[in-house]
Amino acid sequence: MGIVTRGFTGRGRADPQLPPGQYLVEDFPVLSAGPTPRIDLDHWELTVVTEAGARHTWTWAQLQALPSETITVDLHCVTKWSKLGTRWHGVSINTLLADVETAADYALMHSYGGYTTNLPLDDLLDGQAWIAYRYDDEPLEPEHGGPARLLVPHLYLWKSAKWVRGIELRNDDEPGFWESLGYHNYGDPWREQRYWGD
Ligand SMILES: Nc1nc2c(c(=O)[nH]1)N[C@H]1C(S)=C(S)[C@@H](COP(=O)(O)O)O[C@H]1N2
Ligand SMILES: [Mo]
């Protein structure tokens, strides 16, 4: 039969870089639950609030002054597209939180525009997540979350909050936008945790 499922190189031989149920794309789809907010850099801020109520704020200039890195990662969207080998530049959450005193277990990400998404704080640490502000050596486009977005590529891409403006560190887990609407609370693409109950 001439039917080919993209991402499979033959019967039973899935591309080892593709999580179950995913197919490859070459373009970079845009998925936004609402309009694209426009935040000018003079007014842009990123604020971390700890479980004790301590606030740490970075202006755009302060974020740019932090040590940054270039990373190449694969993206997996719950709507089943995956894009391999994407190149980003930004500040690791480890670096961002270096001077933040916290014993929180959870993080709730807040975006300009009101989007939220939750994840365990451990998933943001140890070089697993970044505040990314460049894509392919260019400033991150607004449609893809510019000026800056969270990038947490080991989870489904809805966890990578675009237009990030805050990280709320919490003792308890609070579901974000999609998580409240039935998406999986954790969202590991390799375990195909798409929806609540998966
Ligand atoms: N603020 C915000 N972040 C968001 C979203 C959104 O609607 N608002 N959509 C999420 C979803 S479902 C996906 S798949 C990715 C899409 O990122 P992209 O548009 O750069 O491909 O952003 C995630 N981050
Ligand atoms: Mo998504």
CSV table of C-alpha atoms and ligand atoms in Angstrom, one decimal:
chain,number,residue,atom,x,y,z
A,1,MET,CA,0.0,0.0,0.0
A,2,GLY,CA,1.3,3.5,-0.8
A,3,ILE,CA,0.5,4.8,2.7
A,4,VAL,CA,3.3,6.4,4.6
A,5,THR,CA,3.1,7.7,8.1
A,6,ARG,CA,5.6,10.5,8.3
A,7,GLY,CA,8.1,9.9,11.0
A,8,PHE,CA,8.2,6.2,10.3
A,9,THR,CA,11.0,4.8,8.1
A,10,GLY,CA,9.3,1.5,7.7
A,11,ARG,CA,7.1,-1.0,9.5
A,12,GLY,CA,7.7,-0.7,13.2
A,13,ARG,CA,10.8,1.5,12.8
A,14,ALA,CA,10.0,4.8,14.2
A,15,ASP,CA,12.5,7.7,14.0
A,16,PRO,CA,14.3,7.5,17.3
A,17,GLN,CA,14.2,11.3,17.6
A,18,LEU,CA,10.4,11.4,17.4
A,19,PRO,CA,8.2,10.7,20.4
A,20,PRO,CA,5.3,8.4,19.9
A,21,GLY,CA,2.5,9.7,17.7
A,22,GLN,CA,4.5,12.7,16.4
A,23,TYR,CA,5.3,13.7,12.8
A,24,LEU,CA,8.1,15.9,11.5
A,25,VAL,CA,7.6,19.4,10.2
A,26,GLU,CA,10.2,21.7,8.5
A,27,ASP,CA,8.3,24.9,8.9
A,28,PHE,CA,7.7,26.5,12.3
A,29,PRO,CA,3.9,26.5,13.1
A,30,VAL,CA,2.5,29.3,15.3
A,31,LEU,CA,0.1,28.2,18.0
A,32,SER,CA,-1.4,30.9,20.2
A,33,ALA,CA,-4.6,30.8,22.2
A,34,GLY,CA,-5.1,34.6,21.7
A,35,PRO,CA,-3.7,37.7,20.0
A,36,THR,CA,0.0,38.3,20.0
A,37,PRO,CA,0.8,40.8,22.7
A,38,ARG,CA,3.3,43.6,21.7
A,39,ILE,CA,5.7,44.5,24.5
A,40,ASP,CA,8.2,47.2,23.9
A,41,LEU,CA,11.6,46.5,25.4
A,42,ASP,CA,11.6,49.7,27.5
A,43,HIS,CA,8.7,48.4,29.5
A,44,TRP,CA,9.4,44.7,29.4
A,45,GLU,CA,10.0,43.1,32.8
A,46,LEU,CA,10.5,39.6,34.1
A,47,THR,CA,9.5,39.0,37.8
A,48,VAL,CA,10.1,36.0,39.9
A,49,VAL,CA,8.0,35.8,43.1
A,50,THR,CA,9.0,33.2,45.6
A,51,GLU,CA,6.7,31.2,47.9
A,52,ALA,CA,7.8,33.5,50.7
A,53,GLY,CA,6.7,36.6,48.7
A,54,ALA,CA,10.1,37.9,47.8
A,55,ARG,CA,10.2,39.6,44.3
A,56,HIS,CA,13.1,39.7,41.9
A,57,THR,CA,12.7,41.7,38.7
A,58,TRP,CA,14.8,42.0,35.6
A,59,THR,CA,14.5,44.7,33.0
A,60,TRP,CA,15.4,43.8,29.4
A,61,ALA,CA,18.9,45.3,29.8
A,62,GLN,CA,19.4,43.3,33.0
A,63,LEU,CA,18.3,40.1,31.3
A,64,GLN,CA,20.7,40.7,28.4
A,65,ALA,CA,23.5,41.2,30.9
A,66,LEU,CA,23.1,37.8,32.4
A,67,PRO,CA,25.3,34.9,31.1
A,68,SER,CA,23.6,33.3,28.2
A,69,GLU,CA,24.0,30.3,26.0
A,70,THR,CA,23.0,28.9,22.6
A,71,ILE,CA,21.1,25.6,22.6
A,72,THR,CA,19.9,23.3,19.9
A,73,VAL,CA,16.8,21.3,20.9
A,74,ASP,CA,13.8,19.4,19.5
A,75,LEU,CA,10.3,20.7,19.9
A,76,HIS,CA,7.2,18.5,20.3
A,77,CYS,CA,3.7,20.0,20.2
A,78,VAL,CA,0.8,18.1,21.6
A,79,THR,CA,-1.0,18.7,18.3
A,80,LYS,CA,1.6,16.1,17.0
A,81,TRP,CA,4.1,18.1,15.1
A,82,SER,CA,7.7,17.9,16.0
A,83,LYS,CA,10.5,20.2,14.8
A,84,LEU,CA,14.1,18.9,15.3
A,85,GLY,CA,17.3,20.8,15.8
A,86,THR,CA,15.9,24.2,16.5
A,87,ARG,CA,18.5,26.8,17.6
A,88,TRP,CA,17.8,29.3,20.4
A,89,HIS,CA,19.7,31.7,22.6
A,90,GLY,CA,18.9,32.7,26.1
A,91,VAL,CA,19.5,32.6,29.8
A,92,SER,CA,19.1,29.3,31.6
A,93,ILE,CA,16.7,29.2,34.5
A,94,ASN,CA,19.5,28.0,36.7
A,95,THR,CA,21.4,31.3,36.0
A,96,LEU,CA,18.2,33.4,36.4
A,97,LEU,CA,17.4,31.8,39.8
A,98,ALA,CA,21.1,31.7,41.1
A,99,ASP,CA,20.4,34.4,43.8
A,100,VAL,CA,16.8,33.5,44.4
A,101,GLU,CA,16.2,31.7,47.7
A,102,THR,CA,13.4,29.2,47.4
A,103,ALA,CA,12.4,25.8,48.5
A,104,ALA,CA,9.3,25.7,46.3
A,105,ASP,CA,8.3,22.5,44.5
A,106,TYR,CA,6.3,24.1,41.7
A,107,ALA,CA,6.4,27.0,39.2
A,108,LEU,CA,3.5,28.7,37.6
A,109,MET,CA,4.6,30.6,34.5
A,110,HIS,CA,2.8,33.9,33.6
A,111,SER,CA,2.7,35.5,30.2
A,112,TYR,CA,1.9,38.9,28.9
A,113,GLY,CA,-1.7,38.4,27.6
A,114,GLY,CA,-2.7,36.2,30.5
A,115,TYR,CA,-1.5,32.7,29.5
A,116,THR,CA,-0.3,30.5,32.3
A,117,THR,CA,1.3,27.0,32.5
A,118,ASN,CA,2.5,25.0,35.5
A,119,LEU,CA,5.4,22.6,36.0
A,120,PRO,CA,7.6,21.2,38.8
A,121,LEU,CA,10.4,23.6,39.6
A,122,ASP,CA,12.9,20.7,39.1
A,123,ASP,CA,11.9,20.6,35.4
A,124,LEU,CA,13.1,24.2,35.0
A,125,LEU,CA,16.6,23.5,36.6
A,126,ASP,CA,19.8,21.7,35.7
A,127,GLY,CA,20.0,23.1,32.3
A,128,GLN,CA,16.6,21.9,31.2
A,129,ALA,CA,14.9,25.3,30.6
A,130,TRP,CA,15.7,28.8,29.4
A,131,ILE,CA,14.3,32.3,29.0
A,132,ALA,CA,15.0,32.4,25.2
A,133,TYR,CA,15.2,35.6,23.3
A,134,ARG,CA,16.9,34.7,20.0
A,135,TYR,CA,15.9,32.1,17.5
A,136,ASP,CA,18.2,31.1,14.6
A,137,ASP,CA,20.5,34.0,15.4
A,138,GLU,CA,17.7,36.6,15.1
A,139,PRO,CA,15.6,38.3,17.8
A,140,LEU,CA,12.7,36.1,18.6
A,141,GLU,CA,9.6,37.1,16.5
A,142,PRO,CA,6.5,38.2,18.4
A,143,GLU,CA,4.5,35.3,16.9
A,144,HIS,CA,6.9,32.8,18.5
A,145,GLY,CA,6.9,34.5,21.9
A,146,GLY,CA,9.2,37.5,21.5
A,147,PRO,CA,10.6,39.5,23.2
A,148,ALA,CA,11.2,36.3,25.3
A,149,ARG,CA,9.7,33.0,26.0
A,150,LEU,CA,10.2,30.0,28.3
A,151,LEU,CA,11.8,27.1,26.5
A,152,VAL,CA,11.4,23.7,28.2
A,153,PRO,CA,11.9,21.3,25.3
A,154,HIS,CA,11.7,18.0,27.3
A,155,LEU,CA,7.9,18.7,27.8
A,156,TYR,CA,5.2,19.3,25.2
A,157,LEU,CA,5.5,22.8,23.8
A,158,TRP,CA,2.5,24.3,25.5
A,159,LYS,CA,4.7,24.4,28.6
A,160,SER,CA,7.0,26.8,26.8
A,161,ALA,CA,5.2,29.9,27.7
A,162,LYS,CA,5.5,32.6,25.0
A,163,TRP,CA,5.8,36.3,26.1
A,164,VAL,CA,6.9,35.3,29.5
A,165,ARG,CA,6.6,38.0,32.2
A,166,GLY,CA,6.7,36.1,35.5
A,167,ILE,CA,7.6,32.9,37.4
A,168,GLU,CA,5.5,32.3,40.5
A,169,LEU,CA,7.3,29.8,42.8
A,170,ARG,CA,4.8,27.8,44.8
A,171,ASN,CA,4.5,25.1,47.5
A,172,ASP,CA,1.4,23.7,45.8
A,173,ASP,CA,0.7,22.9,42.2
A,174,GLU,CA,-1.8,25.2,40.4
A,175,PRO,CA,-2.9,24.1,36.9
A,176,GLY,CA,-2.3,26.6,34.1
A,177,PHE,CA,-4.4,27.5,31.1
A,178,TRP,CA,-4.3,24.3,29.1
A,179,GLU,CA,-3.9,22.1,32.2
A,180,SER,CA,-7.2,23.4,33.5
A,181,LEU,CA,-8.8,22.6,30.2
A,182,GLY,CA,-7.9,18.9,30.2
A,183,TYR,CA,-4.3,18.8,29.0
A,184,HIS,CA,-2.0,16.6,31.0
A,185,ASN,CA,-0.6,18.2,34.1
A,186,TYR,CA,3.0,17.2,33.3
A,187,GLY,CA,3.1,16.6,29.5
A,188,ASP,CA,6.1,14.3,28.8
A,189,PRO,CA,6.1,13.6,25.0
A,190,TRP,CA,8.0,10.4,25.4
A,191,ARG,CA,5.3,9.0,27.6
A,192,GLU,CA,2.6,10.6,25.4
A,193,GLN,CA,1.0,12.5,28.2
A,194,ARG,CA,-1.2,14.6,26.1
A,195,TYR,CA,-4.5,14.8,28.1
A,196,TRP,CA,-5.7,14.3,31.6
A,197,GLY,CA,-5.7,10.5,32.3
A,198,ASP,CA,-3.0,9.7,29.7
B,1,LIG,N1,1.6,32.9,26.1
B,1,LIG,C1,1.4,31.8,25.4
B,1,LIG,N2,2.3,30.8,25.3
B,1,LIG,C2,2.1,29.7,24.6
B,1,LIG,C3,0.9,29.5,23.9
B,1,LIG,C4,-0.1,30.5,24.0
B,1,LIG,O1,-1.2,30.4,23.5
B,1,LIG,N3,0.2,31.7,24.8
B,1,LIG,N4,0.7,28.4,23.2
B,1,LIG,C5,1.5,27.2,23.6
B,1,LIG,C6,1.4,26.1,22.7
B,1,LIG,S1,-0.1,25.2,22.7
B,1,LIG,C7,2.4,25.8,21.8
B,1,LIG,S2,2.3,24.4,20.9
B,1,LIG,C8,3.5,26.7,21.7
B,1,LIG,C9,3.6,27.1,20.3
B,1,LIG,O2,4.8,27.9,20.1
B,1,LIG,P1,5.0,28.5,18.6
B,1,LIG,O3,3.8,29.3,18.3
B,1,LIG,O4,6.3,29.3,18.7
B,1,LIG,O5,5.2,27.3,17.7
B,1,LIG,O6,3.5,27.8,22.5
B,1,LIG,C10,2.9,27.6,23.8
B,1,LIG,N5,3.1,28.8,24.6
B,2,MO,MO,0.5,23.2,21.5
